[in-house]
Amino acid sequence: MAWQQIHIQCEKSQVELAEALFMEVGAVSIVLEDAGDQPLFEPLPGESPLWDEVVLTAIFQLSPISDDDSDSDMTPQSLDFEALGHDIAVQVQASRVWLSSLEDKDWEREWMSHYHPIPCANNLWIVPNWLTPPDPNAVNIIMDPGLAFGTGYHATTRLCIDWLTEQPLADKVVIDYGCGSGILGIAALLLGAKQVYSVDIDPQAILATTQNAERNGVSNQLLAFLPQQFNDFIAQNDVLPVDIIVANILAKPLMELAPYFATLIKPNGPIVLAGLIEGQTDDVKQAYQDYFALEEQYAFDTQEDRHWQRLSGKAVKAL
């Protein structure tokens, strides 16, 4: 089976209209891509941020999906894709429009082929759960790339994992705030931590964290919570202060959380913050200056991702 693709480049304000127009004429899928090189941050639940300029690809199946479809007045075979693309491009004020064909593939295997084991610092690997670890004697985090952020491929995740491999984690209690897939808490446990409390505002992240903890054999040492659930838990249990906090979120919520984090951690307890780009680090340092001494600033070490930054230091007081 072959597929026809129509690509248009338009402003993000026109994407919703373009999607509706293509779906009306039988597109089976819509793909959105960055038309430039504009980074997007991890969205909050319910948010769907877009790039300012978007390449929208509408995909059409070139054979009937079912017997009923073959009797339709508008089948893929009846469409003039070039005319259709230009017509919709005019309606959404697109700056470019072009066509391409797409041969059929085993799409499940095609998706899986884009993932591979990732080497991190100090002999730690992140390994997709369908692959064999390259080094069975290494510290291997087995992950299922799913709906929650944190597969290990993003620079912010790697910055935190590399930091964790440098910490004395034996018998430590760790909070992973903004846990996503749970990868940082799982890494801490595999590196020797005693207990991890994982927190996220997204219920999907709580599910993903729980599943990945089971996959890595650390579910009895990891508890995952929504924020209010965590607050209720610490109010009812003598678990504070903890030894370490890791938080890979965004600059704004990190700044808001500074006084709260100070209530959770021991004096001189290490903290690492990520999800920051270079222009945000000064504001974050200022927000934390009354509670934490953020002494180290480190950028990711590849040219394409060097704008991602990490801050780390220690608590100067407990509240």
Tab-separated table of C-alpha atoms in Angstrom:
chain	number	residue	atom	x	y	z
A	1	MET	CA	0.000	0.000	0.000
A	2	ALA	CA	1.269	3.501	-0.895
A	3	TRP	CA	0.444	6.828	0.670
A	4	GLN	CA	0.246	10.369	-0.692
A	5	GLN	CA	1.517	13.283	1.369
A	6	ILE	CA	0.668	16.963	0.999
A	7	HIS	CA	2.997	19.332	2.874
A	8	ILE	CA	2.271	22.975	3.605
A	9	GLN	CA	4.193	25.563	5.611
A	10	CYS	CA	2.015	28.000	7.512
A	11	GLU	CA	1.809	30.106	10.669
A	12	LYS	CA	0.665	28.338	13.827
A	13	SER	CA	-2.559	30.374	13.883
A	14	GLN	CA	-3.608	28.612	10.653
A	15	VAL	CA	-2.836	25.035	11.743
A	16	GLU	CA	-6.267	24.234	13.194
A	17	LEU	CA	-8.023	25.354	10.008
A	18	ALA	CA	-5.585	23.439	7.807
A	19	GLU	CA	-6.099	20.274	9.851
A	20	ALA	CA	-9.881	20.551	9.531
A	21	LEU	CA	-9.733	21.138	5.782
A	22	PHE	CA	-7.471	18.154	5.157
A	23	MET	CA	-9.500	15.841	7.394
A	24	GLU	CA	-12.685	16.848	5.536
A	25	VAL	CA	-11.249	15.528	2.279
A	26	GLY	CA	-10.056	12.209	3.681
A	27	ALA	CA	-6.635	12.643	5.248
A	28	VAL	CA	-5.983	9.721	7.592
A	29	SER	CA	-3.252	11.458	9.582
A	30	ILE	CA	-1.802	14.907	10.214
A	31	VAL	CA	1.847	15.426	11.212
A	32	LEU	CA	3.197	18.743	12.536
A	33	GLU	CA	6.888	19.673	12.417
A	34	ASP	CA	8.988	22.729	13.176
A	35	ALA	CA	9.563	24.812	10.044
A	36	GLY	CA	12.635	26.426	11.577
A	37	ASP	CA	14.756	25.692	14.617
A	38	GLN	CA	12.575	26.866	17.497
A	39	PRO	CA	12.824	24.885	20.771
A	40	LEU	CA	9.633	23.998	22.638
A	41	PHE	CA	9.515	23.262	26.337
A	42	GLU	CA	7.744	20.348	28.004
A	43	PRO	CA	4.057	21.408	28.067
A	44	LEU	CA	1.767	21.379	31.046
A	45	PRO	CA	-1.143	18.889	30.887
A	46	GLY	CA	-3.778	20.179	28.495
A	47	GLU	CA	-1.359	22.487	26.696
A	48	SER	CA	-0.325	21.923	23.065
A	49	PRO	CA	2.355	24.481	22.225
A	50	LEU	CA	3.326	24.933	18.580
A	51	TRP	CA	6.205	26.508	16.735
A	52	ASP	CA	5.581	29.911	15.161
A	53	GLU	CA	6.072	28.418	11.684
A	54	VAL	CA	4.810	24.884	11.129
A	55	VAL	CA	5.180	22.309	8.384
A	56	LEU	CA	1.891	20.409	8.297
A	57	THR	CA	1.810	17.084	6.461
A	58	ALA	CA	-1.519	15.513	5.506
A	59	ILE	CA	-1.312	11.805	4.698
A	60	PHE	CA	-3.779	10.069	2.379
A	61	GLN	CA	-4.154	6.311	1.920
A	62	LEU	CA	-4.133	5.436	-1.792
A	63	SER	CA	-6.397	2.392	-1.511
A	64	PRO	CA	-9.861	2.182	0.041
A	65	ILE	CA	-9.802	1.722	3.809
A	66	SER	CA	-12.875	-0.510	3.597
A	67	ASP	CA	-15.356	-1.765	0.999
A	68	ASP	CA	-17.744	1.003	2.003
A	69	ASP	CA	-15.137	3.637	1.251
A	70	SER	CA	-14.830	2.492	-2.359
A	71	ASP	CA	-18.398	3.659	-3.027
A	72	SER	CA	-17.785	7.139	-1.658
A	73	ASP	CA	-18.020	10.159	-3.963
A	74	MET	CA	-14.591	11.252	-2.766
A	75	THR	CA	-12.013	8.468	-2.641
A	76	PRO	CA	-8.245	9.051	-2.564
A	77	GLN	CA	-8.025	7.924	-6.186
A	78	SER	CA	-10.456	10.648	-7.246
A	79	LEU	CA	-8.508	13.504	-5.703
A	80	ASP	CA	-6.243	15.856	-7.613
A	81	PHE	CA	-3.668	16.164	-4.849
A	82	GLU	CA	-1.758	19.001	-6.472
A	83	ALA	CA	-4.896	21.112	-6.892
A	84	LEU	CA	-6.102	20.179	-3.398
A	85	GLY	CA	-2.809	21.182	-1.822
A	86	HIS	CA	-2.752	24.545	-3.585
A	87	ASP	CA	-6.402	25.224	-2.733
A	88	ILE	CA	-5.896	24.606	0.990
A	89	ALA	CA	-2.572	26.468	0.932
A	90	VAL	CA	-4.396	29.568	-0.347
A	91	GLN	CA	-7.078	29.273	2.344
A	92	VAL	CA	-4.534	29.100	5.184
A	93	GLN	CA	-2.106	31.614	3.623
A	94	ALA	CA	0.671	29.006	3.441
A	95	SER	CA	4.095	30.126	2.280
A	96	ARG	CA	4.955	26.765	0.657
A	97	VAL	CA	3.154	23.679	-0.599
A	98	TRP	CA	4.591	20.466	-2.068
A	99	LEU	CA	3.779	16.778	-2.556
A	100	SER	CA	5.581	13.529	-1.836
A	101	SER	CA	4.791	9.826	-1.835
A	102	LEU	CA	5.324	7.474	1.089
A	103	GLU	CA	5.858	3.756	0.649
A	104	ASP	CA	4.245	1.386	3.087
A	105	LYS	CA	6.388	0.044	5.945
A	106	ASP	CA	6.093	-1.944	9.104
A	107	TRP	CA	5.337	1.221	11.055
A	108	GLU	CA	5.743	-0.322	14.503
A	109	ARG	CA	9.248	-1.471	13.655
A	110	GLU	CA	9.980	1.809	11.884
A	111	TRP	CA	9.126	3.730	15.078
A	112	MET	CA	11.212	1.389	17.182
A	113	SER	CA	14.187	1.704	14.845
A	114	HIS	CA	14.686	5.336	15.867
A	115	TYR	CA	15.556	4.325	19.449
A	116	HIS	CA	18.880	2.902	20.522
A	117	PRO	CA	20.804	2.427	23.783
A	118	ILE	CA	22.219	5.678	25.137
A	119	PRO	CA	25.538	5.722	27.022
A	120	CYS	CA	25.638	8.168	29.931
A	121	ALA	CA	28.381	9.073	32.370
A	122	ASN	CA	30.115	6.495	34.559
A	123	ASN	CA	28.954	3.354	32.741
A	124	LEU	CA	25.219	3.999	32.951
A	125	TRP	CA	23.058	3.144	29.934
A	126	ILE	CA	19.458	3.936	28.980
A	127	VAL	CA	18.099	0.989	27.016
A	128	PRO	CA	14.720	0.707	25.199
A	129	ASN	CA	12.890	-2.255	26.660
A	130	TRP	CA	12.884	-4.264	23.386
A	131	LEU	CA	16.679	-4.103	23.015
A	132	THR	CA	19.480	-6.013	24.728
A	133	PRO	CA	21.808	-3.879	26.875
A	134	PRO	CA	25.191	-3.482	25.131
A	135	ASP	CA	26.949	-4.031	28.459
A	136	PRO	CA	25.045	-6.324	30.831
A	137	ASN	CA	27.472	-5.418	33.622
A	138	ALA	CA	26.709	-1.688	33.382
A	139	VAL	CA	23.956	0.153	35.244
A	140	ASN	CA	21.139	-0.286	32.716
A	141	ILE	CA	17.889	1.679	32.918
A	142	ILE	CA	15.276	-0.183	30.881
A	143	MET	CA	12.744	2.307	29.513
A	144	ASP	CA	9.568	2.167	27.471
A	145	PRO	CA	9.396	5.394	25.431
A	146	GLY	CA	5.797	6.402	26.010
A	147	LEU	CA	3.604	9.415	26.609
A	148	ALA	CA	5.577	10.869	29.527
A	149	PHE	CA	8.653	13.061	29.113
A	150	GLY	CA	12.005	11.460	29.862
A	151	THR	CA	13.211	8.796	27.440
A	152	GLY	CA	16.827	9.855	27.882
A	153	TYR	CA	17.131	11.391	24.438
A	154	HIS	CA	16.589	14.970	25.595
A	155	ALA	CA	19.590	16.967	26.798
A	156	THR	CA	17.891	18.019	30.054
A	157	THR	CA	17.352	14.404	31.098
A	158	ARG	CA	20.940	13.510	30.281
A	159	LEU	CA	22.248	16.497	32.248
A	160	CYS	CA	20.451	15.268	35.365
A	161	ILE	CA	21.433	11.625	34.924
A	162	ASP	CA	25.090	12.530	34.483
A	163	TRP	CA	24.880	14.617	37.680
A	164	LEU	CA	23.296	11.698	39.558
A	165	THR	CA	26.124	9.368	38.575
A	166	GLU	CA	28.532	11.718	40.395
A	167	GLN	CA	26.588	11.770	43.686
A	168	PRO	CA	27.072	9.509	46.727
A	169	LEU	CA	23.596	7.988	46.589
A	170	ALA	CA	23.989	4.963	48.840
A	171	ASP	CA	21.069	4.810	51.302
A	172	LYS	CA	19.833	8.283	50.309
A	173	VAL	CA	16.195	9.410	50.041
A	174	VAL	CA	15.506	11.349	46.842
A	175	ILE	CA	12.623	13.479	45.568
A	176	ASP	CA	12.221	13.526	41.780
A	177	TYR	CA	9.945	16.524	41.203
A	178	GLY	CA	8.475	16.622	37.708
A	179	CYS	CA	9.232	12.947	37.263
A	180	GLY	CA	7.784	12.392	33.771
A	181	SER	CA	8.678	8.808	32.852
A	182	GLY	CA	10.368	8.286	36.226
A	183	ILE	CA	13.790	7.914	34.640
A	184	LEU	CA	15.684	10.100	37.133
A	185	GLY	CA	14.237	8.427	40.217
A	186	ILE	CA	14.881	4.998	38.729
A	187	ALA	CA	18.456	6.012	37.918
A	188	ALA	CA	18.941	7.151	41.530
A	189	LEU	CA	17.695	3.812	42.866
A	190	LEU	CA	19.854	1.767	40.501
A	191	LEU	CA	22.816	3.875	41.634
A	192	GLY	CA	22.204	3.005	45.279
A	193	ALA	CA	19.487	5.296	46.668
A	194	LYS	CA	17.236	3.793	49.328
A	195	GLN	CA	13.914	5.499	48.514
A	196	VAL	CA	12.509	7.804	45.829
A	197	TYR	CA	9.397	9.973	45.967
A	198	SER	CA	8.368	10.897	42.428
A	199	VAL	CA	5.977	13.807	41.850
A	200	ASP	CA	4.319	15.137	38.693
A	201	ILE	CA	1.256	17.178	37.781
A	202	ASP	CA	0.395	14.800	34.910
A	203	PRO	CA	-1.486	11.578	35.776
A	204	GLN	CA	0.047	9.937	32.703
A	205	ALA	CA	3.485	10.564	34.213
A	206	ILE	CA	2.474	8.844	37.439
A	207	LEU	CA	1.353	5.787	35.457
A	208	ALA	CA	4.501	5.765	33.310
A	209	THR	CA	6.743	6.146	36.360
A	210	THR	CA	5.044	3.254	38.143
A	211	GLN	CA	5.309	0.994	35.095
A	212	ASN	CA	8.949	1.838	34.461
A	213	ALA	CA	9.802	1.280	38.125
A	214	GLU	CA	8.293	-2.212	37.857
A	215	ARG	CA	10.225	-2.800	34.637
A	216	ASN	CA	13.484	-2.000	36.430
A	217	GLY	CA	12.731	-3.979	39.588
A	218	VAL	CA	12.601	-0.946	41.914
A	219	SER	CA	8.849	-0.532	42.424
A	220	ASN	CA	9.116	-1.390	46.129
A	221	GLN	CA	11.430	1.615	46.616
A	222	LEU	CA	9.565	4.203	44.554
A	223	LEU	CA	6.284	5.961	45.302
A	224	ALA	CA	4.699	8.253	42.702
A	225	PHE	CA	2.270	11.068	43.497
A	226	LEU	CA	0.364	13.986	42.082
A	227	PRO	CA	1.408	17.141	43.993
A	228	GLN	CA	-1.543	17.254	46.414
A	229	GLN	CA	-1.217	13.522	47.059
A	230	PHE	CA	2.433	14.072	47.924
A	231	ASN	CA	1.611	16.925	50.290
A	232	ASP	CA	-0.973	14.722	52.022
A	233	PHE	CA	1.575	11.895	52.235
A	234	ILE	CA	4.305	13.994	53.846
A	235	ALA	CA	1.786	15.524	56.260
A	236	GLN	CA	0.832	12.048	57.484
A	237	ASN	CA	4.248	10.363	57.433
A	238	ASP	CA	7.592	11.161	59.024
A	239	VAL	CA	9.643	11.182	55.820
A	240	LEU	CA	11.136	14.682	55.767
A	241	PRO	CA	13.668	16.047	55.320
A	242	VAL	CA	15.008	14.099	52.342
A	243	ASP	CA	18.638	13.926	51.242
A	244	ILE	CA	18.487	15.023	47.575
A	245	ILE	CA	16.104	16.785	45.173
A	246	VAL	CA	16.193	16.466	41.387
A	247	ALA	CA	13.852	18.676	39.334
A	248	ASN	CA	13.833	18.703	35.541
A	249	ILE	CA	10.913	20.993	34.756
A	250	LEU	CA	10.832	24.575	33.400
A	251	ALA	CA	12.260	27.849	34.640
A	252	LYS	CA	9.003	29.451	35.806
A	253	PRO	CA	7.716	26.562	37.951
A	254	LEU	CA	11.237	25.956	39.257
A	255	MET	CA	11.405	29.538	40.497
A	256	GLU	CA	7.994	29.218	42.155
A	257	LEU	CA	9.042	25.981	43.867
A	258	ALA	CA	12.228	27.319	45.488
A	259	PRO	CA	10.767	28.010	48.981
A	260	TYR	CA	8.769	24.771	48.866
A	261	PHE	CA	11.860	22.722	48.025
A	262	ALA	CA	13.615	24.306	51.006
A	263	THR	CA	10.985	22.745	53.296
A	264	LEU	CA	11.692	19.263	51.922
A	265	ILE	CA	15.466	18.879	52.097
A	266	LYS	CA	18.140	18.591	54.754
A	267	PRO	CA	20.605	21.442	55.301
A	268	ASN	CA	23.460	21.021	52.812
A	269	GLY	CA	21.340	18.567	50.843
A	270	PRO	CA	22.267	18.496	47.127
A	271	ILE	CA	19.810	19.759	44.508
A	272	VAL	CA	19.937	19.744	40.713
A	273	LEU	CA	17.702	21.827	38.448
A	274	ALA	CA	17.295	21.411	34.694
A	275	GLY	CA	14.919	22.276	31.876
A	276	LEU	CA	16.655	25.651	31.563
A	277	ILE	CA	18.106	27.513	28.633
A	278	GLU	CA	21.064	29.820	29.079
A	279	GLY	CA	19.058	33.063	29.302
A	280	GLN	CA	17.026	31.765	32.258
A	281	THR	CA	19.717	30.687	34.686
A	282	ASP	CA	20.290	34.082	36.329
A	283	ASP	CA	16.598	34.435	37.189
A	284	VAL	CA	16.529	30.926	38.653
A	285	LYS	CA	19.635	31.599	40.736
A	286	GLN	CA	18.022	34.732	42.120
A	287	ALA	CA	14.846	32.864	43.048
A	288	TYR	CA	16.898	30.255	44.941
A	289	GLN	CA	19.482	32.491	46.598
A	290	ASP	CA	17.720	32.630	49.999
A	291	TYR	CA	17.399	28.846	50.193
A	292	PHE	CA	20.100	27.180	48.099
A	293	ALA	CA	23.648	27.935	47.053
A	294	LEU	CA	23.589	27.091	43.337
A	295	GLU	CA	27.285	26.984	42.655
A	296	GLU	CA	27.602	24.913	39.479
A	297	GLN	CA	26.246	25.825	36.051
A	298	TYR	CA	26.808	23.293	33.308
A	299	ALA	CA	25.755	23.231	29.656
A	300	PHE	CA	25.100	20.155	27.547
A	301	ASP	CA	28.161	19.194	25.575
A	302	THR	CA	26.908	18.953	21.976
A	303	GLN	CA	26.735	21.898	19.592
A	304	GLU	CA	23.031	21.483	18.824
A	305	ASP	CA	21.989	21.230	22.492
A	306	ARG	CA	24.480	23.490	24.212
A	307	HIS	CA	21.723	26.016	25.016
A	308	TRP	CA	20.336	23.580	27.635
A	309	GLN	CA	21.717	24.316	31.094
A	310	ARG	CA	21.889	22.640	34.498
A	311	LEU	CA	22.208	24.291	37.905
A	312	SER	CA	23.237	22.418	41.028
A	313	GLY	CA	24.247	23.185	44.574
A	314	LYS	CA	23.196	22.634	48.196
A	315	ALA	CA	20.509	23.770	50.582
A	316	VAL	CA	21.716	26.554	52.845
A	317	LYS	CA	18.814	26.348	55.278
A	318	ALA	CA	15.850	24.132	56.063
A	319	LEU	CA	12.451	25.741	56.607
